[in-house]
Amino acid sequence: MKERAFLKIIDPVKDKMYRLALRLLTSKEAAEDATQEVILKLWSRKEKIKHYANVEAFAMTVTKNYCLDQLKSKQNSHLRIVHQNYESHHVSLQKEIELNDEMNWLSKIVNDLPEQQRMIFQLRDVEQYEYEEIAEIMEMNQTAIRVALSRARKAIRESLVKKHNYGMG
């Protein structure tokens, strides 16, 4: 497989790979490194890639596994850096501060979810994957995916309601 054909396959999915890595590693630099490493791994297996029925699901599975390995390694135990993805120049400073606070709070809630729920929430509600694809990536059945997603959404909802009712978490 030539480089151009490989890039044609990988380009559409690399942003999703990055966002999953960012959700798991929480550091933009670590997520960028992870995405590059996974692309290199996929490149080294380029001849096998064309035989996969769902290359995107395979790439996301490799990304998930790579990030989990990174989180388990001792050298990356410092990766619990809070990240912030919101940028806008069209709102007032006060509104931007409020929005930043809300995004940081939401990010904290999601990051405090159990790892499996966090990943399923990311894949379904952020990346918009179908249940079948998530089941393949996570190596779980669809019923378990739906239950975990329901629990994640409930935990997020309860945390947000609690914050807004009491003004803090």
mmCIF file of C-alpha atoms in Angstrom:
data_model
loop_
_atom_site.group_PDB
_atom_site.id
_atom_site.type_symbol
_atom_site.label_atom_id
_atom_site.label_comp_id
_atom_site.label_asym_id
_atom_site.label_seq_id
_atom_site.Cartn_x
_atom_site.Cartn_y
_atom_site.Cartn_z
ATOM 1 C CA MET A 1 0.000 0.000 0.000
ATOM 2 C CA LYS A 2 1.353 3.374 -0.996
ATOM 3 C CA GLU A 3 1.499 6.350 1.378
ATOM 4 C CA ARG A 4 -1.240 8.212 -0.499
ATOM 5 C CA ALA A 5 -3.684 5.280 -0.260
ATOM 6 C CA PHE A 6 -2.873 4.877 3.450
ATOM 7 C CA LEU A 7 -3.455 8.578 4.157
ATOM 8 C CA LYS A 8 -6.740 8.442 2.260
ATOM 9 C CA ILE A 9 -7.892 5.758 4.711
ATOM 10 C CA ILE A 10 -6.481 7.381 7.883
ATOM 11 C CA ASP A 11 -7.234 11.086 7.250
ATOM 12 C CA PRO A 12 -10.995 10.846 7.873
ATOM 13 C CA VAL A 13 -10.488 9.158 11.259
ATOM 14 C CA LYS A 14 -7.406 10.884 12.697
ATOM 15 C CA ASP A 15 -9.394 13.735 14.319
ATOM 16 C CA LYS A 16 -11.623 11.198 16.085
ATOM 17 C CA MET A 17 -8.515 9.288 17.187
ATOM 18 C CA TYR A 18 -7.087 12.523 18.609
ATOM 19 C CA ARG A 19 -10.301 13.410 20.463
ATOM 20 C CA LEU A 20 -10.482 9.936 22.018
ATOM 21 C CA ALA A 21 -6.815 10.191 23.028
ATOM 22 C CA LEU A 22 -7.458 13.659 24.483
ATOM 23 C CA ARG A 23 -10.428 12.400 26.480
ATOM 24 C CA LEU A 24 -8.350 9.547 27.909
ATOM 25 C CA LEU A 25 -5.025 11.315 28.425
ATOM 26 C CA THR A 26 -6.394 14.859 29.123
ATOM 27 C CA SER A 27 -3.202 16.488 27.824
ATOM 28 C CA LYS A 28 -3.155 17.953 24.310
ATOM 29 C CA GLU A 29 0.530 17.109 23.897
ATOM 30 C CA ALA A 30 0.055 13.514 25.070
ATOM 31 C CA ALA A 31 -2.982 13.130 22.794
ATOM 32 C CA GLU A 32 -1.035 14.459 19.800
ATOM 33 C CA ASP A 33 1.842 12.082 20.568
ATOM 34 C CA ALA A 34 -0.559 9.171 20.999
ATOM 35 C CA THR A 35 -2.296 9.916 17.708
ATOM 36 C CA GLN A 36 1.054 10.054 15.882
ATOM 37 C CA GLU A 37 2.210 6.818 17.523
ATOM 38 C CA VAL A 38 -1.000 5.027 16.570
ATOM 39 C CA ILE A 39 -0.758 6.272 12.977
ATOM 40 C CA LEU A 40 2.811 4.930 12.868
ATOM 41 C CA LYS A 41 1.579 1.576 14.239
ATOM 42 C CA LEU A 42 -1.144 1.496 11.602
ATOM 43 C CA TRP A 43 1.406 2.390 8.901
ATOM 44 C CA SER A 44 3.578 -0.542 9.987
ATOM 45 C CA ARG A 45 0.509 -2.761 9.456
ATOM 46 C CA LYS A 46 -0.600 -1.049 6.269
ATOM 47 C CA GLU A 47 -0.804 -4.259 4.251
ATOM 48 C CA LYS A 48 -3.239 -5.778 6.750
ATOM 49 C CA ILE A 49 -5.398 -2.635 7.071
ATOM 50 C CA LYS A 50 -7.092 -3.045 3.700
ATOM 51 C CA HIS A 51 -8.474 -6.408 4.868
ATOM 52 C CA TYR A 52 -10.353 -4.944 7.851
ATOM 53 C CA ALA A 53 -14.082 -4.524 7.313
ATOM 54 C CA ASN A 54 -14.170 -1.393 9.480
ATOM 55 C CA VAL A 55 -10.818 0.414 9.450
ATOM 56 C CA GLU A 56 -12.197 3.271 11.567
ATOM 57 C CA ALA A 57 -13.274 0.940 14.367
ATOM 58 C CA PHE A 58 -9.895 -0.790 14.202
ATOM 59 C CA ALA A 59 -8.035 2.543 14.370
ATOM 60 C CA MET A 60 -10.151 3.650 17.344
ATOM 61 C CA THR A 61 -9.518 0.333 19.125
ATOM 62 C CA VAL A 62 -5.764 0.684 18.608
ATOM 63 C CA THR A 63 -5.973 4.289 19.884
ATOM 64 C CA LYS A 64 -7.954 3.219 22.961
ATOM 65 C CA ASN A 65 -5.511 0.420 23.773
ATOM 66 C CA TYR A 66 -2.456 2.626 23.224
ATOM 67 C CA CYS A 67 -3.848 5.342 25.526
ATOM 68 C CA LEU A 68 -4.757 2.836 28.223
ATOM 69 C CA ASP A 69 -1.207 1.458 28.031
ATOM 70 C CA GLN A 70 0.126 5.008 28.388
ATOM 71 C CA LEU A 71 -2.037 5.636 31.432
ATOM 72 C CA LYS A 72 -0.817 2.415 33.022
ATOM 73 C CA SER A 73 2.855 3.163 32.460
ATOM 74 C CA LYS A 74 4.734 4.754 35.355
ATOM 75 C CA GLN A 75 6.311 7.513 33.294
ATOM 76 C CA ASN A 76 2.915 8.951 32.433
ATOM 77 C CA SER A 77 1.378 8.955 35.887
ATOM 78 C CA HIS A 78 1.576 12.757 35.759
ATOM 79 C CA LEU A 79 -0.886 13.007 32.853
ATOM 80 C CA ARG A 80 -3.792 14.110 35.041
ATOM 81 C CA ILE A 81 -3.571 17.637 33.655
ATOM 82 C CA VAL A 82 -6.880 19.407 33.326
ATOM 83 C CA HIS A 83 -7.415 20.443 29.737
ATOM 84 C CA GLN A 84 -9.598 23.127 28.336
ATOM 85 C CA ASN A 85 -10.869 23.125 24.746
ATOM 86 C CA TYR A 86 -13.130 26.141 24.579
ATOM 87 C CA GLU A 87 -12.105 29.253 22.642
ATOM 88 C CA SER A 88 -14.281 32.080 21.398
ATOM 89 C CA HIS A 89 -13.742 35.723 20.541
ATOM 90 C CA HIS A 90 -17.406 36.498 19.904
ATOM 91 C CA VAL A 91 -18.685 36.671 23.471
ATOM 92 C CA SER A 92 -18.202 39.083 26.339
ATOM 93 C CA LEU A 93 -15.421 38.442 28.806
ATOM 94 C CA GLN A 94 -17.946 37.673 31.569
ATOM 95 C CA LYS A 95 -19.791 35.171 29.369
ATOM 96 C CA GLU A 96 -16.496 33.610 28.279
ATOM 97 C CA ILE A 97 -15.414 33.180 31.911
ATOM 98 C CA GLU A 98 -18.760 31.577 32.768
ATOM 99 C CA LEU A 99 -18.547 29.296 29.744
ATOM 100 C CA ASN A 100 -14.943 28.357 30.554
ATOM 101 C CA ASP A 101 -15.996 27.553 34.115
ATOM 102 C CA GLU A 102 -18.898 25.420 32.894
ATOM 103 C CA MET A 103 -16.696 23.592 30.355
ATOM 104 C CA ASN A 104 -14.032 22.945 33.007
ATOM 105 C CA TRP A 105 -16.701 21.669 35.377
ATOM 106 C CA LEU A 106 -18.205 19.403 32.708
ATOM 107 C CA SER A 107 -14.743 18.141 31.779
ATOM 108 C CA LYS A 108 -14.076 17.346 35.452
ATOM 109 C CA ILE A 109 -17.387 15.486 35.761
ATOM 110 C CA VAL A 110 -16.655 13.421 32.643
ATOM 111 C CA ASN A 111 -13.070 12.733 33.756
ATOM 112 C CA ASP A 112 -14.344 11.545 37.149
ATOM 113 C CA LEU A 113 -16.539 8.906 35.500
ATOM 114 C CA PRO A 114 -15.274 5.327 35.586
ATOM 115 C CA GLU A 115 -12.913 4.769 32.645
ATOM 116 C CA GLN A 116 -15.305 2.541 30.684
ATOM 117 C CA GLN A 117 -18.240 4.978 31.037
ATOM 118 C CA ARG A 118 -15.971 7.897 30.096
ATOM 119 C CA MET A 119 -14.837 6.167 26.903
ATOM 120 C CA ILE A 120 -18.359 5.087 25.914
ATOM 121 C CA PHE A 121 -19.691 8.607 26.561
ATOM 122 C CA GLN A 122 -16.884 10.040 24.395
ATOM 123 C CA LEU A 123 -17.514 7.610 21.549
ATOM 124 C CA ARG A 124 -21.313 7.932 21.539
ATOM 125 C CA ASP A 125 -22.166 11.476 22.608
ATOM 126 C CA VAL A 126 -19.069 13.314 21.395
ATOM 127 C CA GLU A 127 -17.895 11.275 18.398
ATOM 128 C CA GLN A 128 -21.412 10.125 17.419
ATOM 129 C CA TYR A 129 -20.485 6.485 16.874
ATOM 130 C CA GLU A 130 -23.245 3.898 16.482
ATOM 131 C CA TYR A 131 -23.741 1.351 19.275
ATOM 132 C CA GLU A 132 -22.527 -1.442 17.003
ATOM 133 C CA GLU A 133 -19.254 0.405 16.332
ATOM 134 C CA ILE A 134 -18.750 1.201 20.028
ATOM 135 C CA ALA A 135 -19.350 -2.463 20.886
ATOM 136 C CA GLU A 136 -16.638 -3.433 18.404
ATOM 137 C CA ILE A 137 -14.156 -0.808 19.673
ATOM 138 C CA MET A 138 -14.812 -1.546 23.346
ATOM 139 C CA GLU A 139 -15.121 -5.309 22.832
ATOM 140 C CA MET A 140 -18.441 -5.360 24.706
ATOM 141 C CA ASN A 141 -22.017 -6.242 23.760
ATOM 142 C CA GLN A 142 -24.443 -3.484 22.809
ATOM 143 C CA THR A 143 -26.636 -3.986 25.883
ATOM 144 C CA ALA A 144 -23.665 -3.389 28.177
ATOM 145 C CA ILE A 145 -22.771 -0.301 26.111
ATOM 146 C CA ARG A 146 -26.290 1.107 26.516
ATOM 147 C CA VAL A 147 -26.285 0.443 30.278
ATOM 148 C CA ALA A 148 -22.856 2.066 30.757
ATOM 149 C CA LEU A 149 -23.874 5.069 28.631
ATOM 150 C CA SER A 150 -27.110 5.468 30.590
ATOM 151 C CA ARG A 151 -25.177 5.392 33.871
ATOM 152 C CA ALA A 152 -22.634 7.913 32.553
ATOM 153 C CA ARG A 153 -25.354 10.312 31.399
ATOM 154 C CA LYS A 154 -27.194 9.934 34.723
ATOM 155 C CA ALA A 155 -24.020 10.676 36.706
ATOM 156 C CA ILE A 156 -23.277 13.738 34.537
ATOM 157 C CA ARG A 157 -26.864 14.972 34.851
ATOM 158 C CA GLU A 158 -26.896 14.496 38.631
ATOM 159 C CA SER A 159 -23.580 16.325 39.032
ATOM 160 C CA LEU A 160 -24.776 19.244 36.911
ATOM 161 C CA VAL A 161 -28.108 19.480 38.746
ATOM 162 C CA LYS A 162 -26.292 19.370 42.078
ATOM 163 C CA LYS A 163 -23.884 22.106 40.970
ATOM 164 C CA HIS A 164 -26.664 24.366 39.682
ATOM 165 C CA ASN A 165 -28.885 23.806 42.717
ATOM 166 C CA TYR A 166 -26.155 24.450 45.247
ATOM 167 C CA GLY A 167 -23.807 26.659 43.257
ATOM 168 C CA MET A 168 -20.884 24.295 43.651
ATOM 169 C CA GLY A 169 -19.915 20.639 43.339
#
